Amino acid sequence: MALTYEASTENLFPLADAQIRPPEAQARRRQRLALLTGLIVLDALMLLATFQLVYFLRFQVFGFLFVPEGSVLDFYSSLAMLLIPAWLIVLASYRLYDLRLLHGGTAEYRRLASACTFAIIVLLGFSFFLDEKLIISRAWLLMIWVFSIIMLGLNRFAFRRVVYRLRKHGLALSRVLVVGANREAYEVGQHLSKGRNQPGIEVIGFVGDRRAKSRLTTPESEEQIKERRQSMAPGPAGRWLGLPGEVRRVVEQNQIDEVVIASTALDTQELFEVVRVLTTSKVEIRLSPSLYEILTTSQQVQEINGLPLVTVSKVRITGLNAMLKRTLDLFVSASVLLLLSPILLYVGWRVRRDSAGPAFYRRRVVGQGGKVFDAYKFRTMHADGEAILAAQPELLEELARTGKLKDDPRITAFGKFLRKTSLDELPQLLNVLRGQMSLVGPRMITYQEMTKFGRWQSNLMTVKPGLTGLWQISGRSNLSYEDRVRLDMHYIRNYSLWADLQILFQTVPVVLRGTGAY
């Protein structure tokens, strides 16, 4: 018997069995102030080190270049002392000290590069008003621009690692309340809870009418409802704390920092009242769009006759981003194939010598736009692998459940080595050259595996599958299907060229360690 979702909301959002005891507000404010102060001080020190390094390079190492008359050291030392506080102000104007935006994704590094570029442009404009004898070296300006981005970027990368470690111990977390008691609210809470360490979010609970008719009426079976209940994140993420009319009291009692409203859980009047009572509070108010699960593609907001409308692009990576990504794919894949051609020839010969059968295996997979193509791999299994597996039903069940076998009897001796080192996937560089795959992207899947992605299937086909991706550097075959889906959707939503480069660099040590490869 199929049950609708609203019949299960009581169990999905149980009553809070005890009052959540919030940490002391002053202690949390001190933590944030200490982090912010530490970051500002470190940025100032990195800028000081940058000015000293550039001065040494420009006037000591490259002293043969033109050096103006007068005391160069005094001038550039005084200039540095003026520029450091001004530079920090520019960083602040680009919201690089906004705790709500720090330590999440590559956007912070892009804002950092933009801020440093703006600071150099302002300095260039200021230099026109200096005395003719106090000309600022153009080589010095160029090096300051480059090294400020590098040094401040490295500082923030290291600072992130410290913040992530603190978050694992329950420090520097932002307390979040979800408004709503339907499926959208539940899934918003689940997504926020899973990324606790990096974005620093702690979902305290839910506020909403659990008895109200859900506005998402997708029928679900008893088995699906049971599976979702069992998959609920541990901790307070499933606590029901009160009705929408009590949201202000819940926010104050639990010292909430951010409120996320599930738009389909409230009607227009309820939404207006919740926003109204929270407007005078100190919490950040966020609205979850009801169709967020399909918005993995880019969106543009256009106002027509005073009505804001969202246009959803059919393809996520377009324009300059698509051109740069394709250029990177062609350059890297062609270079690697050329450099490793002797190794590829040896591996192909060794595969055929190790067991009967062809050197290559063609796997039929789904690509961008739902197009099917053959992904090339070095063969790692015996030619009669299916017959070997058919004799062991328990392994067939495990394969159907996880998509992988940790101890697969079909794999040859040399095939185990190839999988451990990921050498078996190198022929997919040919798929990258042909434009069927990309160096970085979601994990490629077959049509049979698409059922595991549920309603995310259409999102997955907006980009090309990747030779590597977030799933590769986050655990590979040790990940569950649910985690793979989550990582793939995160990649599609947050694509940038910088993210691709970061994933490529992180793939190398992961492959060398062989973690999760089988």
Short mmCIF file of C-alpha atoms in Angstrom, two decimals:
data_model
loop_
_atom_site.label_atom_id
_atom_site.label_comp_id
_atom_site.label_asym_id
_atom_site.label_seq_id
_atom_site.Cartn_x
_atom_site.Cartn_y
_atom_site.Cartn_z
CA MET A 1 0.00 0.00 0.00
CA ALA A 2 1.48 3.34 -1.03
CA LEU A 3 1.60 6.01 1.64
CA THR A 4 1.92 9.72 1.03
CA TYR A 5 4.70 11.62 2.69
CA GLU A 6 2.47 13.65 4.98
CA ALA A 7 1.43 10.48 6.80
CA SER A 8 4.99 10.06 8.06
CA THR A 9 5.87 13.59 9.17
CA GLU A 10 5.16 12.84 12.84
CA ASN A 11 7.88 10.19 12.90
CA LEU A 12 10.36 12.07 10.74
CA PHE A 13 10.35 15.03 13.13
CA PRO A 14 10.05 13.59 16.67
CA LEU A 15 9.44 15.80 19.66
CA ALA A 16 12.55 17.08 21.38
CA ASP A 17 12.85 14.74 24.34
CA ALA A 18 14.83 17.29 26.29
CA GLN A 19 15.56 20.97 26.08
CA ILE A 20 18.65 21.52 23.95
CA ARG A 21 21.16 23.25 26.15
CA PRO A 22 22.88 25.89 24.00
CA PRO A 23 26.46 26.89 24.65
CA GLU A 24 27.14 30.19 26.37
CA ALA A 25 26.53 33.05 23.95
CA GLN A 26 29.59 34.92 25.16
CA ALA A 27 31.84 31.91 24.61
CA ARG A 28 30.59 31.53 21.03
CA ARG A 29 31.07 35.23 20.35
CA ARG A 30 34.60 35.00 21.74
CA GLN A 31 35.35 32.06 19.43
CA ARG A 32 34.21 34.01 16.39
CA LEU A 33 36.04 37.16 17.44
CA ALA A 34 39.23 35.17 18.05
CA LEU A 35 39.02 33.54 14.61
CA LEU A 36 38.35 36.83 12.88
CA THR A 37 41.10 38.65 14.77
CA GLY A 38 43.54 35.85 14.07
CA LEU A 39 42.77 35.94 10.35
CA ILE A 40 43.21 39.72 10.16
CA VAL A 41 46.53 39.57 12.03
CA LEU A 42 47.80 36.73 9.85
CA ASP A 43 46.77 38.60 6.69
CA ALA A 44 48.67 41.67 7.92
CA LEU A 45 51.77 39.58 8.64
CA MET A 46 51.55 37.90 5.23
CA LEU A 47 51.30 41.31 3.55
CA LEU A 48 54.34 42.49 5.50
CA ALA A 49 56.24 39.38 4.43
CA THR A 50 55.10 39.97 0.84
CA PHE A 51 56.42 43.55 0.80
CA GLN A 52 59.76 42.45 2.29
CA LEU A 53 60.11 39.57 -0.18
CA VAL A 54 59.25 41.73 -3.18
CA TYR A 55 61.64 44.48 -2.03
CA PHE A 56 64.45 41.91 -1.79
CA LEU A 57 63.66 40.43 -5.20
CA ARG A 58 63.27 43.77 -6.98
CA PHE A 59 66.18 45.73 -5.51
CA GLN A 60 68.62 42.99 -4.49
CA VAL A 61 68.14 40.07 -6.88
CA PHE A 62 67.07 42.21 -9.83
CA GLY A 63 69.08 45.29 -8.86
CA PHE A 64 70.35 45.67 -12.41
CA LEU A 65 66.95 47.11 -13.35
CA PHE A 66 66.37 50.86 -13.11
CA VAL A 67 66.53 52.16 -9.53
CA PRO A 68 65.36 55.74 -8.88
CA GLU A 69 67.55 58.17 -6.97
CA GLY A 70 67.10 58.71 -3.25
CA SER A 71 66.54 56.35 -0.33
CA VAL A 72 64.67 53.44 -1.91
CA LEU A 73 64.47 51.51 1.36
CA ASP A 74 62.91 54.40 3.30
CA PHE A 75 60.38 55.11 0.57
CA TYR A 76 59.18 51.52 0.12
CA SER A 77 59.19 50.86 3.88
CA SER A 78 56.96 53.89 4.46
CA LEU A 79 54.78 52.88 1.51
CA ALA A 80 54.35 49.37 2.92
CA MET A 81 53.28 50.71 6.31
CA LEU A 82 50.60 52.79 4.60
CA LEU A 83 49.50 50.07 2.23
CA ILE A 84 49.02 47.23 4.74
CA PRO A 85 46.06 48.79 6.63
CA ALA A 86 44.62 50.10 3.34
CA TRP A 87 44.94 46.61 1.85
CA LEU A 88 43.08 45.10 4.82
CA ILE A 89 40.27 47.62 4.29
CA VAL A 90 40.01 46.54 0.63
CA LEU A 91 39.86 42.89 1.73
CA ALA A 92 37.08 43.76 4.16
CA SER A 93 35.16 45.62 1.44
CA TYR A 94 35.21 42.39 -0.59
CA ARG A 95 33.61 40.61 2.40
CA LEU A 96 36.75 38.57 3.05
CA TYR A 97 36.20 38.98 6.79
CA ASP A 98 32.51 38.12 6.69
CA LEU A 99 32.16 34.96 8.80
CA ARG A 100 29.10 33.91 6.79
CA LEU A 101 31.19 33.68 3.60
CA LEU A 102 34.55 32.49 4.90
CA HIS A 103 36.04 29.00 4.59
CA GLY A 104 33.65 27.66 1.97
CA GLY A 105 34.44 26.81 -1.65
CA THR A 106 36.66 28.57 -4.17
CA ALA A 107 34.60 31.78 -4.20
CA GLU A 108 36.75 33.11 -1.33
CA TYR A 109 39.91 32.76 -3.43
CA ARG A 110 38.24 34.48 -6.40
CA ARG A 111 37.22 37.41 -4.19
CA LEU A 112 40.76 37.51 -2.80
CA ALA A 113 42.27 37.78 -6.30
CA SER A 114 39.74 40.49 -7.22
CA ALA A 115 40.52 42.46 -4.04
CA CYS A 116 44.29 42.35 -4.65
CA THR A 117 43.78 43.42 -8.26
CA PHE A 118 41.59 46.34 -7.16
CA ALA A 119 44.22 47.39 -4.59
CA ILE A 120 46.93 47.46 -7.27
CA ILE A 121 44.72 49.50 -9.63
CA VAL A 122 44.09 52.05 -6.86
CA LEU A 123 47.83 52.18 -6.13
CA LEU A 124 48.57 52.78 -9.80
CA GLY A 125 46.11 55.67 -9.83
CA PHE A 126 47.64 57.09 -6.64
CA SER A 127 51.15 56.91 -8.14
CA PHE A 128 50.25 59.61 -10.68
CA PHE A 129 49.99 62.14 -7.84
CA LEU A 130 53.42 61.37 -6.37
CA ASP A 131 56.40 63.60 -6.77
CA GLU A 132 58.37 62.88 -9.95
CA LYS A 133 61.31 61.72 -7.83
CA LEU A 134 59.15 59.12 -6.08
CA ILE A 135 58.24 56.88 -8.97
CA ILE A 136 56.88 53.48 -7.98
CA SER A 137 58.67 50.67 -9.81
CA ARG A 138 56.39 48.88 -12.29
CA ALA A 139 58.25 45.61 -11.68
CA TRP A 140 57.64 46.10 -7.93
CA LEU A 141 53.92 46.66 -8.58
CA LEU A 142 53.66 43.54 -10.75
CA MET A 143 55.43 41.37 -8.17
CA ILE A 144 53.33 42.80 -5.32
CA TRP A 145 50.16 41.92 -7.24
CA VAL A 146 51.25 38.32 -7.93
CA PHE A 147 52.81 37.59 -4.55
CA SER A 148 49.99 39.19 -2.54
CA ILE A 149 47.48 36.81 -4.17
CA ILE A 150 49.78 33.81 -3.60
CA MET A 151 50.76 34.63 0.00
CA LEU A 152 47.27 35.60 1.16
CA GLY A 153 45.82 32.58 -0.64
CA LEU A 154 48.26 30.22 1.12
CA ASN A 155 47.47 31.89 4.43
CA ARG A 156 43.74 31.31 4.01
CA PHE A 157 44.28 27.75 2.83
CA ALA A 158 46.25 26.99 6.01
CA PHE A 159 43.76 28.90 8.16
CA ARG A 160 40.90 26.82 6.71
CA ARG A 161 42.62 23.61 7.81
CA VAL A 162 42.77 24.96 11.38
CA VAL A 163 39.10 25.99 11.28
CA TYR A 164 38.04 22.58 9.92
CA ARG A 165 39.89 20.87 12.77
CA LEU A 166 38.18 23.13 15.31
CA ARG A 167 34.79 22.34 13.80
CA LYS A 168 35.41 18.62 14.20
CA HIS A 169 35.66 19.31 17.94
CA GLY A 170 32.38 21.26 17.98
CA LEU A 171 33.90 24.74 17.90
CA ALA A 172 33.19 27.65 15.54
CA LEU A 173 29.87 26.16 14.41
CA SER A 174 26.86 28.14 13.20
CA ARG A 175 23.58 26.99 14.79
CA VAL A 176 20.83 26.56 12.20
CA LEU A 177 17.07 26.14 12.58
CA VAL A 178 14.98 24.79 9.69
CA VAL A 179 11.42 26.12 9.39
CA GLY A 180 9.11 23.48 7.95
CA ALA A 181 7.95 19.92 8.59
CA ASN A 182 7.60 18.38 5.16
CA ARG A 183 9.89 16.49 2.82
CA GLU A 184 11.71 19.59 1.56
CA ALA A 185 12.46 20.71 5.12
CA TYR A 186 13.71 17.24 6.01
CA GLU A 187 15.99 17.06 2.98
CA VAL A 188 17.34 20.57 3.57
CA GLY A 189 18.21 19.53 7.13
CA GLN A 190 19.86 16.35 5.87
CA HIS A 191 22.01 18.19 3.33
CA LEU A 192 23.11 20.81 5.84
CA SER A 193 23.91 18.19 8.50
CA LYS A 194 26.17 16.16 6.21
CA GLY A 195 28.53 19.05 5.55
CA ARG A 196 29.01 19.94 9.22
CA ASN A 197 32.79 20.27 9.31
CA GLN A 198 33.48 22.44 6.28
CA PRO A 199 30.62 24.98 6.20
CA GLY A 200 30.50 24.86 10.01
CA ILE A 201 26.75 24.23 10.29
CA GLU A 202 25.00 22.52 13.19
CA VAL A 203 21.31 21.83 12.52
CA ILE A 204 19.57 22.26 15.88
CA GLY A 205 16.10 21.15 14.78
CA PHE A 206 12.87 22.00 12.98
CA VAL A 207 9.94 24.34 13.56
CA GLY A 208 6.73 23.59 11.70
CA ASP A 209 3.25 22.09 11.78
CA ARG A 210 3.78 18.34 11.45
CA ARG A 211 0.04 17.76 11.04
CA ALA A 212 -0.42 20.19 8.12
CA LYS A 213 -1.01 18.75 4.68
CA SER A 214 2.29 18.50 2.83
CA ARG A 215 2.63 20.53 -0.36
CA LEU A 216 4.89 17.84 -1.79
CA THR A 217 2.58 14.91 -2.38
CA THR A 218 4.90 12.43 -4.10
CA PRO A 219 3.61 8.95 -3.13
CA GLU A 220 6.05 6.77 -1.23
CA SER A 221 5.98 3.16 -0.21
CA GLU A 222 6.32 1.97 3.37
CA GLU A 223 9.80 0.68 2.52
CA GLN A 224 10.90 4.10 1.21
CA ILE A 225 9.61 5.83 4.32
CA LYS A 226 11.38 3.31 6.56
CA GLU A 227 14.63 3.72 4.60
CA ARG A 228 14.54 7.51 4.99
CA ARG A 229 13.88 7.26 8.72
CA GLN A 230 16.88 4.95 9.12
CA SER A 231 19.12 7.27 7.10
CA MET A 232 18.45 10.29 9.30
CA ALA A 233 21.61 12.01 10.47
CA PRO A 234 22.50 11.42 14.14
CA GLY A 235 22.13 14.20 16.68
CA PRO A 236 19.45 16.87 16.90
CA ALA A 237 18.88 17.18 13.13
CA GLY A 238 15.50 15.44 13.44
CA ARG A 239 14.16 17.28 16.52
CA TRP A 240 10.84 19.05 16.25
CA LEU A 241 10.97 22.17 18.44
CA GLY A 242 7.64 23.89 17.94
CA LEU A 243 5.12 25.52 15.62
CA PRO A 244 5.88 28.33 13.12
CA GLY A 245 4.24 30.85 15.48
CA GLU A 246 6.84 29.94 18.12
CA VAL A 247 9.85 30.50 15.88
CA ARG A 248 11.03 33.66 17.69
CA ARG A 249 10.97 31.87 21.07
CA VAL A 250 12.82 28.84 19.67
CA VAL A 251 15.45 31.09 18.07
CA GLU A 252 16.10 32.95 21.33
CA GLN A 253 16.07 29.87 23.58
CA ASN A 254 18.49 27.94 21.38
CA GLN A 255 20.65 30.90 20.37
CA ILE A 256 20.14 30.26 16.65
CA ASP A 257 22.47 31.99 14.17
CA GLU A 258 20.66 31.17 10.91
CA VAL A 259 17.11 30.23 9.98
CA VAL A 260 16.49 28.29 6.75
CA ILE A 261 12.86 28.33 5.57
CA ALA A 262 11.57 25.48 3.40
CA SER A 263 9.30 27.43 1.03
CA THR A 264 6.86 24.58 0.33
CA ALA A 265 6.22 23.99 4.03
CA LEU A 266 4.42 27.33 4.59
CA ASP A 267 1.68 29.19 2.81
CA THR A 268 2.12 32.85 1.89
CA GLN A 269 0.67 34.22 5.13
CA GLU A 270 2.72 31.87 7.32
CA LEU A 271 5.89 32.75 5.43
CA PHE A 272 5.18 36.46 5.83
CA GLU A 273 4.63 36.09 9.60
CA VAL A 274 7.82 34.04 10.12
CA VAL A 275 9.93 36.58 8.23
CA ARG A 276 8.22 39.48 10.02
CA VAL A 277 8.93 38.21 13.53
CA LEU A 278 12.54 37.38 12.63
CA THR A 279 13.30 40.67 10.89
CA THR A 280 14.08 42.42 14.18
CA SER A 281 16.24 39.54 15.44
CA LYS A 282 19.95 39.05 14.80
CA VAL A 283 19.57 35.77 12.87
CA GLU A 284 20.38 35.35 9.19
CA ILE A 285 17.23 34.39 7.23
CA ARG A 286 17.62 32.08 4.23
CA LEU A 287 14.95 30.71 1.91
CA SER A 288 15.24 27.27 0.33
CA PRO A 289 13.73 27.22 -3.19
CA SER A 290 11.12 24.50 -3.61
CA LEU A 291 12.80 23.22 -6.79
CA TYR A 292 16.34 23.30 -5.44
CA GLU A 293 16.91 19.67 -6.46
CA ILE A 294 16.71 20.60 -10.18
CA LEU A 295 18.67 23.84 -9.89
CA THR A 296 22.09 22.30 -10.45
CA THR A 297 22.28 24.35 -13.63
CA SER A 298 22.99 28.07 -13.63
CA GLN A 299 20.15 30.51 -13.11
CA GLN A 300 19.47 34.12 -14.00
CA VAL A 301 16.93 36.35 -12.29
CA GLN A 302 15.09 38.76 -14.59
CA GLU A 303 12.42 41.20 -13.47
CA ILE A 304 9.42 41.53 -15.82
CA ASN A 305 6.75 44.10 -14.88
CA GLY A 306 7.99 44.03 -11.30
CA LEU A 307 7.87 40.21 -11.09
CA PRO A 308 11.25 38.48 -10.54
CA LEU A 309 11.45 35.32 -12.68
CA VAL A 310 14.21 32.70 -12.61
CA THR A 311 15.51 31.37 -15.92
CA VAL A 312 17.12 27.94 -15.61
CA SER A 313 19.88 27.11 -18.09
CA LYS A 314 19.75 23.65 -19.66
CA VAL A 315 23.53 23.21 -19.42
CA ARG A 316 25.51 24.09 -16.29
CA ILE A 317 28.88 24.93 -17.86
CA THR A 318 28.56 27.44 -20.69
CA GLY A 319 30.39 30.28 -22.41
CA LEU A 320 33.92 31.08 -21.27
CA ASN A 321 33.80 28.40 -18.57
CA ALA A 322 33.03 25.71 -21.15
CA MET A 323 35.82 26.94 -23.43
CA LEU A 324 38.41 27.01 -20.63
CA LYS A 325 37.35 23.57 -19.38
CA ARG A 326 37.63 22.08 -22.88
CA THR A 327 41.04 23.72 -23.39
CA LEU A 328 42.27 22.22 -20.13
CA ASP A 329 40.90 18.80 -21.11
CA LEU A 330 42.62 18.83 -24.50
CA PHE A 331 45.98 20.11 -23.25
CA VAL A 332 46.30 17.80 -20.24
CA SER A 333 44.92 14.63 -21.88
CA ALA A 334 47.09 15.02 -25.01
CA SER A 335 50.19 15.75 -22.91
CA VAL A 336 49.66 12.80 -20.56
CA LEU A 337 48.95 10.38 -23.41
CA LEU A 338 52.12 11.48 -25.18
CA LEU A 339 54.31 11.27 -22.06
CA LEU A 340 52.93 7.94 -20.87
CA SER A 341 52.63 6.21 -24.24
CA PRO A 342 55.49 3.73 -23.46
CA ILE A 343 53.78 2.79 -20.18
CA LEU A 344 50.41 2.39 -21.91
CA LEU A 345 51.93 0.08 -24.52
CA TYR A 346 53.55 -2.03 -21.80
CA VAL A 347 50.34 -2.24 -19.76
CA GLY A 348 48.36 -3.31 -22.84
CA TRP A 349 50.90 -6.04 -23.59
CA ARG A 350 50.94 -7.18 -19.96
CA VAL A 351 47.11 -7.38 -19.76
CA ARG A 352 46.95 -9.72 -22.74
CA ARG A 353 49.81 -11.82 -21.38
CA ASP A 354 48.25 -12.07 -17.90
CA SER A 355 44.95 -13.61 -19.06
CA ALA A 356 43.09 -14.52 -22.22
CA GLY A 357 41.09 -11.72 -23.81
CA PRO A 358 41.51 -8.23 -25.32
CA ALA A 359 43.67 -5.53 -23.76
CA PHE A 360 40.81 -3.02 -23.56
CA TYR A 361 37.37 -3.20 -22.03
CA ARG A 362 34.55 -1.02 -23.31
CA ARG A 363 32.02 0.04 -20.71
CA ARG A 364 28.71 1.40 -22.01
CA VAL A 365 27.97 4.55 -19.98
CA VAL A 366 25.69 7.59 -20.05
CA GLY A 367 27.20 10.93 -20.99
CA GLN A 368 26.12 14.55 -21.25
CA GLY A 369 22.59 14.97 -22.53
CA GLY A 370 21.86 11.28 -22.01
CA LYS A 371 24.07 10.22 -24.92
CA VAL A 372 25.52 6.72 -24.54
CA PHE A 373 29.18 6.02 -25.38
CA ASP A 374 31.90 3.43 -24.76
CA ALA A 375 34.34 4.38 -22.00
CA TYR A 376 37.72 2.71 -22.53
CA LYS A 377 39.59 0.91 -19.75
CA PHE A 378 42.36 -1.64 -19.57
CA ARG A 379 40.74 -5.02 -18.95
CA THR A 380 41.15 -6.03 -15.31
CA MET A 381 38.81 -9.07 -15.22
CA HIS A 382 38.84 -12.56 -16.64
CA ALA A 383 36.95 -12.92 -19.93
CA ASP A 384 34.52 -15.39 -18.26
CA GLY A 385 33.98 -13.11 -15.28
CA GLU A 386 30.18 -13.24 -15.42
CA ALA A 387 30.21 -17.04 -15.13
CA ILE A 388 32.55 -16.80 -12.14
CA LEU A 389 30.22 -14.33 -10.42
CA ALA A 390 27.06 -16.29 -11.22
CA ALA A 391 28.36 -19.14 -9.08
CA GLN A 392 28.37 -16.89 -5.98
CA PRO A 393 24.87 -15.38 -5.39
CA GLU A 394 25.94 -13.49 -2.24
CA LEU A 395 28.42 -11.51 -4.31
CA LEU A 396 25.75 -10.76 -6.91
CA GLU A 397 23.60 -9.29 -4.14
CA GLU A 398 26.48 -7.17 -2.84
CA LEU A 399 27.23 -5.92 -6.35
CA ALA A 400 23.59 -4.92 -6.90
CA ARG A 401 23.55 -3.08 -3.56
CA THR A 402 26.87 -1.18 -3.71
CA GLY A 403 27.94 -1.30 -7.35
CA LYS A 404 31.37 -2.58 -6.27
CA LEU A 405 32.89 -5.76 -4.81
CA LYS A 406 35.75 -5.41 -2.36
CA ASP A 407 36.97 -8.95 -3.02
CA ASP A 408 35.96 -9.58 -6.62
CA PRO A 409 36.92 -13.08 -7.89
CA ARG A 410 36.63 -11.86 -11.48
CA ILE A 411 39.68 -9.59 -11.19
CA THR A 412 42.99 -10.90 -12.51
CA ALA A 413 46.26 -10.69 -10.58
CA PHE A 414 47.58 -7.88 -12.77
CA GLY A 415 44.12 -6.30 -12.78
CA LYS A 416 44.31 -5.78 -9.00
CA PHE A 417 47.51 -3.80 -9.47
CA LEU A 418 45.94 -1.73 -12.25
CA ARG A 419 42.92 -0.87 -10.12
CA LYS A 420 45.02 -0.08 -7.07
CA THR A 421 47.10 2.38 -9.09
CA SER A 422 44.18 3.56 -11.30
CA LEU A 423 46.28 2.77 -14.39
CA ASP A 424 43.28 0.90 -15.80
CA GLU A 425 41.48 4.23 -16.30
CA LEU A 426 44.19 5.96 -18.35
CA PRO A 427 42.65 4.92 -21.72
CA GLN A 428 39.70 7.16 -20.81
CA LEU A 429 41.97 10.05 -21.78
CA LEU A 430 40.97 9.07 -25.33
CA ASN A 431 37.33 9.69 -24.35
CA VAL A 432 38.40 13.08 -23.01
CA LEU A 433 40.10 13.93 -26.32
CA ARG A 434 36.96 12.91 -28.20
CA GLY A 435 34.84 15.24 -26.04
CA GLN A 436 32.79 12.43 -24.44
CA MET A 437 34.34 12.91 -20.99
CA SER A 438 36.13 15.61 -19.05
CA LEU A 439 39.16 15.40 -16.77
CA VAL A 440 36.98 16.43 -13.83
CA GLY A 441 33.29 15.69 -13.46
CA PRO A 442 30.71 13.36 -11.90
CA ARG A 443 31.43 9.65 -11.77
CA MET A 444 30.42 7.93 -15.00
CA ILE A 445 27.51 5.50 -14.64
CA THR A 446 25.62 2.97 -16.71
CA TYR A 447 21.90 3.08 -17.46
CA GLN A 448 21.38 0.38 -14.84
CA GLU A 449 23.03 2.54 -12.17
CA MET A 450 20.88 5.57 -12.97
CA THR A 451 18.07 4.20 -10.82
CA LYS A 452 20.34 4.84 -7.82
CA PHE A 453 20.28 8.57 -8.61
CA GLY A 454 16.47 8.88 -8.50
CA ARG A 455 15.27 12.34 -9.44
CA TRP A 456 18.87 13.57 -9.71
CA GLN A 457 19.27 11.73 -13.04
CA SER A 458 18.55 14.78 -15.20
CA ASN A 459 21.01 16.89 -13.18
CA LEU A 460 23.76 14.35 -13.69
CA MET A 461 23.42 14.59 -17.46
CA THR A 462 23.96 18.38 -17.59
CA VAL A 463 27.76 17.88 -17.56
CA LYS A 464 30.24 15.36 -18.92
CA PRO A 465 31.36 12.50 -16.66
CA GLY A 466 34.88 12.90 -15.34
CA LEU A 467 38.06 10.87 -15.20
CA THR A 468 38.32 12.14 -11.64
CA GLY A 469 36.07 14.18 -9.36
CA LEU A 470 35.01 14.87 -5.81
CA TRP A 471 34.11 11.18 -5.40
CA GLN A 472 37.68 10.24 -6.38
CA ILE A 473 39.35 12.39 -3.73
CA SER A 474 36.72 11.69 -1.05
CA GLY A 475 36.92 7.93 -0.67
CA ARG A 476 36.41 6.41 -4.13
CA SER A 477 34.88 2.93 -3.84
CA ASN A 478 34.51 3.24 -0.05
CA LEU A 479 31.65 5.71 -0.60
CA SER A 480 28.00 4.69 -0.56
CA TYR A 481 25.77 5.52 -3.52
CA GLU A 482 24.12 8.22 -1.42
CA ASP A 483 27.48 9.91 -0.80
CA ARG A 484 28.44 9.64 -4.47
CA VAL A 485 25.19 11.33 -5.50
CA ARG A 486 25.69 14.08 -2.93
CA LEU A 487 29.26 14.79 -4.08
CA ASP A 488 28.30 14.77 -7.76
CA MET A 489 25.46 17.23 -7.15
CA HIS A 490 27.78 19.46 -5.10
CA TYR A 491 30.30 19.51 -7.95
CA ILE A 492 27.68 20.41 -10.57
CA ARG A 493 26.20 23.20 -8.43
CA ASN A 494 29.58 24.73 -7.53
CA TYR A 495 31.60 24.28 -10.73
CA SER A 496 34.57 26.55 -11.34
CA LEU A 497 37.87 26.19 -13.17
CA TRP A 498 39.70 26.68 -9.87
CA ALA A 499 37.74 23.79 -8.36
CA ASP A 500 38.75 21.58 -11.31
CA LEU A 501 42.43 22.45 -10.83
CA GLN A 502 42.18 21.79 -7.09
CA ILE A 503 40.59 18.37 -7.68
CA LEU A 504 43.26 17.46 -10.26
CA PHE A 505 46.06 18.32 -7.83
CA GLN A 506 44.39 16.41 -4.98
CA THR A 507 43.86 13.36 -7.20
CA VAL A 508 47.60 12.67 -7.49
CA PRO A 509 48.26 11.86 -3.77
CA VAL A 510 44.95 9.96 -3.53
CA VAL A 511 45.92 7.73 -6.44
CA LEU A 512 49.43 7.21 -5.06
CA ARG A 513 48.00 6.13 -1.68
CA GLY A 514 45.49 3.81 -3.37
CA THR A 515 42.80 4.65 -0.81
CA GLY A 516 39.42 3.14 -1.68
CA ALA A 517 40.66 1.58 -4.92
CA TYR A 518 39.47 -1.97 -5.59
#
